[in-house]
Amino acid sequence: MTRRHTLARFVAVLAGAYAALMLIVDRLIEFGVAAGIFAASSGAAALFAYNRRTDDERLTLTRGIHDDSDAD
């Protein structure tokens, strides 16, 4: 995990907990703001994870192609 991915997950967890607390104490505007931050942070964390996975797959594919060409 990258630092950005870890930070996005941390913010998502904090915002989610705060949103749940605001829903319990019946503060709907603050709940909406916290839920929006939670959704944005969760989306960012998922995007960072997807980007990292595709970069790793691309690097593996590139290494595989270079290994095959060296064998000839």
Short mmCIF file of N, CA and C in Angstrom, two decimals:
data_model
loop_
_atom_site.label_atom_id
_atom_site.label_comp_id
_atom_site.label_asym_id
_atom_site.label_seq_id
_atom_site.Cartn_x
_atom_site.Cartn_y
_atom_site.Cartn_z
N MET A 1 0.84 -1.18 0.00
CA MET A 1 0.00 0.00 0.00
C MET A 1 0.88 1.25 0.00
N THR A 2 0.44 2.20 -0.74
CA THR A 2 1.16 3.47 -0.77
C THR A 2 0.69 4.35 0.39
N ARG A 3 1.41 5.41 0.63
CA ARG A 3 1.02 6.33 1.71
C ARG A 3 -0.32 6.99 1.41
N ARG A 4 -0.54 7.33 0.14
CA ARG A 4 -1.82 7.96 -0.22
C ARG A 4 -2.98 7.01 0.03
N HIS A 5 -2.78 5.74 -0.31
CA HIS A 5 -3.82 4.74 -0.10
C HIS A 5 -4.11 4.57 1.39
N THR A 6 -3.07 4.49 2.19
CA THR A 6 -3.23 4.36 3.63
C THR A 6 -3.92 5.58 4.23
N LEU A 7 -3.52 6.76 3.80
CA LEU A 7 -4.14 7.99 4.29
C LEU A 7 -5.61 8.06 3.89
N ALA A 8 -5.93 7.68 2.67
CA ALA A 8 -7.33 7.71 2.22
C ALA A 8 -8.18 6.74 3.04
N ARG A 9 -7.63 5.57 3.34
CA ARG A 9 -8.38 4.61 4.16
C ARG A 9 -8.57 5.14 5.58
N PHE A 10 -7.55 5.76 6.13
CA PHE A 10 -7.63 6.31 7.48
C PHE A 10 -8.70 7.40 7.55
N VAL A 11 -8.69 8.30 6.58
CA VAL A 11 -9.70 9.37 6.54
C VAL A 11 -11.09 8.78 6.37
N ALA A 12 -11.22 7.75 5.55
CA ALA A 12 -12.52 7.11 5.36
C ALA A 12 -13.04 6.50 6.65
N VAL A 13 -12.17 5.85 7.40
CA VAL A 13 -12.59 5.25 8.67
C VAL A 13 -13.02 6.32 9.66
N LEU A 14 -12.23 7.38 9.78
CA LEU A 14 -12.59 8.46 10.71
C LEU A 14 -13.90 9.13 10.30
N ALA A 15 -14.05 9.41 9.02
CA ALA A 15 -15.27 10.07 8.54
C ALA A 15 -16.48 9.16 8.71
N GLY A 16 -16.30 7.87 8.49
CA GLY A 16 -17.40 6.93 8.68
C GLY A 16 -17.84 6.85 10.13
N ALA A 17 -16.88 6.82 11.04
CA ALA A 17 -17.21 6.79 12.46
C ALA A 17 -17.90 8.07 12.89
N TYR A 18 -17.41 9.20 12.40
CA TYR A 18 -18.03 10.49 12.72
C TYR A 18 -19.43 10.57 12.14
N ALA A 19 -19.62 10.05 10.93
CA ALA A 19 -20.95 10.06 10.31
C ALA A 19 -21.92 9.22 11.12
N ALA A 20 -21.48 8.07 11.58
CA ALA A 20 -22.35 7.22 12.39
C ALA A 20 -22.72 7.92 13.70
N LEU A 21 -21.76 8.58 14.32
CA LEU A 21 -22.03 9.30 15.56
C LEU A 21 -23.02 10.44 15.32
N MET A 22 -22.85 11.17 14.24
CA MET A 22 -23.77 12.28 13.94
C MET A 22 -25.18 11.77 13.63
N LEU A 23 -25.28 10.60 13.03
CA LEU A 23 -26.59 10.02 12.77
C LEU A 23 -27.26 9.61 14.07
N ILE A 24 -26.48 9.10 15.00
CA ILE A 24 -27.03 8.68 16.29
C ILE A 24 -27.55 9.88 17.07
N VAL A 25 -26.81 10.99 17.07
CA VAL A 25 -27.23 12.17 17.83
C VAL A 25 -28.16 13.08 17.03
N ASP A 26 -28.59 12.63 15.85
CA ASP A 26 -29.60 13.31 15.04
C ASP A 26 -29.15 14.67 14.52
N ARG A 27 -27.93 14.75 14.03
CA ARG A 27 -27.42 15.95 13.36
C ARG A 27 -27.24 15.61 11.89
N LEU A 28 -28.30 15.77 11.13
CA LEU A 28 -28.32 15.26 9.77
C LEU A 28 -27.42 16.02 8.80
N ILE A 29 -27.24 17.32 8.99
CA ILE A 29 -26.37 18.07 8.08
C ILE A 29 -24.92 17.62 8.26
N GLU A 30 -24.48 17.50 9.51
CA GLU A 30 -23.11 17.03 9.75
C GLU A 30 -22.94 15.59 9.29
N PHE A 31 -24.01 14.79 9.43
CA PHE A 31 -23.97 13.42 8.93
C PHE A 31 -23.75 13.41 7.42
N GLY A 32 -24.47 14.27 6.71
CA GLY A 32 -24.34 14.32 5.25
C GLY A 32 -22.95 14.72 4.81
N VAL A 33 -22.37 15.70 5.49
CA VAL A 33 -21.01 16.13 5.15
C VAL A 33 -20.02 15.00 5.42
N ALA A 34 -20.13 14.37 6.58
CA ALA A 34 -19.22 13.28 6.93
C ALA A 34 -19.40 12.09 5.99
N ALA A 35 -20.64 11.80 5.62
CA ALA A 35 -20.89 10.70 4.69
C ALA A 35 -20.28 11.00 3.32
N GLY A 36 -20.35 12.25 2.89
CA GLY A 36 -19.72 12.63 1.62
C GLY A 36 -18.21 12.49 1.66
N ILE A 37 -17.60 12.90 2.76
CA ILE A 37 -16.15 12.75 2.92
C ILE A 37 -15.78 11.27 2.95
N PHE A 38 -16.60 10.47 3.64
CA PHE A 38 -16.37 9.03 3.69
C PHE A 38 -16.42 8.42 2.29
N ALA A 39 -17.43 8.79 1.52
CA ALA A 39 -17.57 8.24 0.16
C ALA A 39 -16.39 8.66 -0.72
N ALA A 40 -15.99 9.91 -0.64
CA ALA A 40 -14.87 10.39 -1.46
C ALA A 40 -13.57 9.69 -1.07
N SER A 41 -13.34 9.53 0.22
CA SER A 41 -12.11 8.87 0.68
C SER A 41 -12.10 7.40 0.31
N SER A 42 -13.25 6.75 0.42
CA SER A 42 -13.34 5.34 0.03
C SER A 42 -13.08 5.18 -1.46
N GLY A 43 -13.65 6.07 -2.24
CA GLY A 43 -13.41 6.03 -3.69
C GLY A 43 -11.96 6.28 -4.03
N ALA A 44 -11.34 7.22 -3.34
CA ALA A 44 -9.93 7.51 -3.59
C ALA A 44 -9.06 6.31 -3.22
N ALA A 45 -9.35 5.67 -2.09
CA ALA A 45 -8.57 4.49 -1.68
C ALA A 45 -8.72 3.36 -2.70
N ALA A 46 -9.94 3.16 -3.19
CA ALA A 46 -10.16 2.13 -4.20
C ALA A 46 -9.42 2.46 -5.49
N LEU A 47 -9.43 3.72 -5.88
CA LEU A 47 -8.73 4.13 -7.09
C LEU A 47 -7.22 3.96 -6.94
N PHE A 48 -6.67 4.30 -5.78
CA PHE A 48 -5.24 4.11 -5.55
C PHE A 48 -4.88 2.63 -5.60
N ALA A 49 -5.72 1.78 -5.00
CA ALA A 49 -5.45 0.34 -5.01
C ALA A 49 -5.53 -0.22 -6.43
N TYR A 50 -6.52 0.22 -7.19
CA TYR A 50 -6.65 -0.24 -8.58
C TYR A 50 -5.45 0.21 -9.41
N ASN A 51 -5.05 1.45 -9.23
CA ASN A 51 -3.91 1.97 -9.98
C ASN A 51 -2.64 1.20 -9.64
N ARG A 52 -2.45 0.90 -8.39
CA ARG A 52 -1.26 0.14 -7.96
C ARG A 52 -1.28 -1.26 -8.57
N ARG A 53 -2.46 -1.89 -8.58
CA ARG A 53 -2.57 -3.24 -9.11
C ARG A 53 -2.27 -3.26 -10.61
N THR A 54 -2.82 -2.30 -11.36
CA THR A 54 -2.56 -2.27 -12.80
C THR A 54 -1.10 -1.94 -13.09
N ASP A 55 -0.48 -1.09 -12.27
CA ASP A 55 0.95 -0.81 -12.45
C ASP A 55 1.78 -2.07 -12.21
N ASP A 56 1.43 -2.84 -11.17
CA ASP A 56 2.16 -4.08 -10.89
C ASP A 56 1.97 -5.09 -12.01
N GLU A 57 0.75 -5.19 -12.55
CA GLU A 57 0.50 -6.12 -13.65
C GLU A 57 1.26 -5.69 -14.90
N ARG A 58 1.29 -4.40 -15.17
CA ARG A 58 2.00 -3.88 -16.34
C ARG A 58 3.50 -4.15 -16.19
N LEU A 59 4.04 -3.96 -15.00
CA LEU A 59 5.46 -4.20 -14.76
C LEU A 59 5.78 -5.68 -14.91
N THR A 60 4.91 -6.55 -14.40
CA THR A 60 5.12 -7.99 -14.53
C THR A 60 5.09 -8.40 -15.99
N LEU A 61 4.15 -7.87 -16.75
CA LEU A 61 4.06 -8.18 -18.18
C LEU A 61 5.30 -7.70 -18.91
N THR A 62 5.77 -6.51 -18.60
CA THR A 62 6.97 -5.97 -19.24
C THR A 62 8.19 -6.82 -18.92
N ARG A 63 8.32 -7.23 -17.69
CA ARG A 63 9.45 -8.08 -17.31
C ARG A 63 9.38 -9.42 -18.01
N GLY A 64 8.18 -9.95 -18.14
CA GLY A 64 8.01 -11.23 -18.83
C GLY A 64 8.40 -11.15 -20.29
N ILE A 65 8.05 -10.06 -20.95
CA ILE A 65 8.41 -9.88 -22.36
C ILE A 65 9.92 -9.75 -22.50
N HIS A 66 10.56 -8.99 -21.62
CA HIS A 66 12.01 -8.83 -21.69
C HIS A 66 12.73 -10.14 -21.38
N ASP A 67 12.19 -10.94 -20.46
CA ASP A 67 12.82 -12.22 -20.15
C ASP A 67 12.75 -13.16 -21.35
N ASP A 68 11.63 -13.16 -22.08
CA ASP A 68 11.49 -14.03 -23.24
C ASP A 68 12.43 -13.59 -24.37
N SER A 69 12.59 -12.30 -24.56
CA SER A 69 13.46 -11.82 -25.64
C SER A 69 14.93 -12.08 -25.33
N ASP A 70 15.29 -12.10 -24.05
CA ASP A 70 16.67 -12.38 -23.67
C ASP A 70 17.02 -13.85 -23.87
N ALA A 71 16.02 -14.73 -23.84
CA ALA A 71 16.27 -16.16 -23.96
C ALA A 71 16.62 -16.55 -25.40
N ASP A 72 16.25 -15.73 -26.38
CA ASP A 72 16.50 -16.08 -27.79
C ASP A 72 17.93 -16.03 -28.15
#
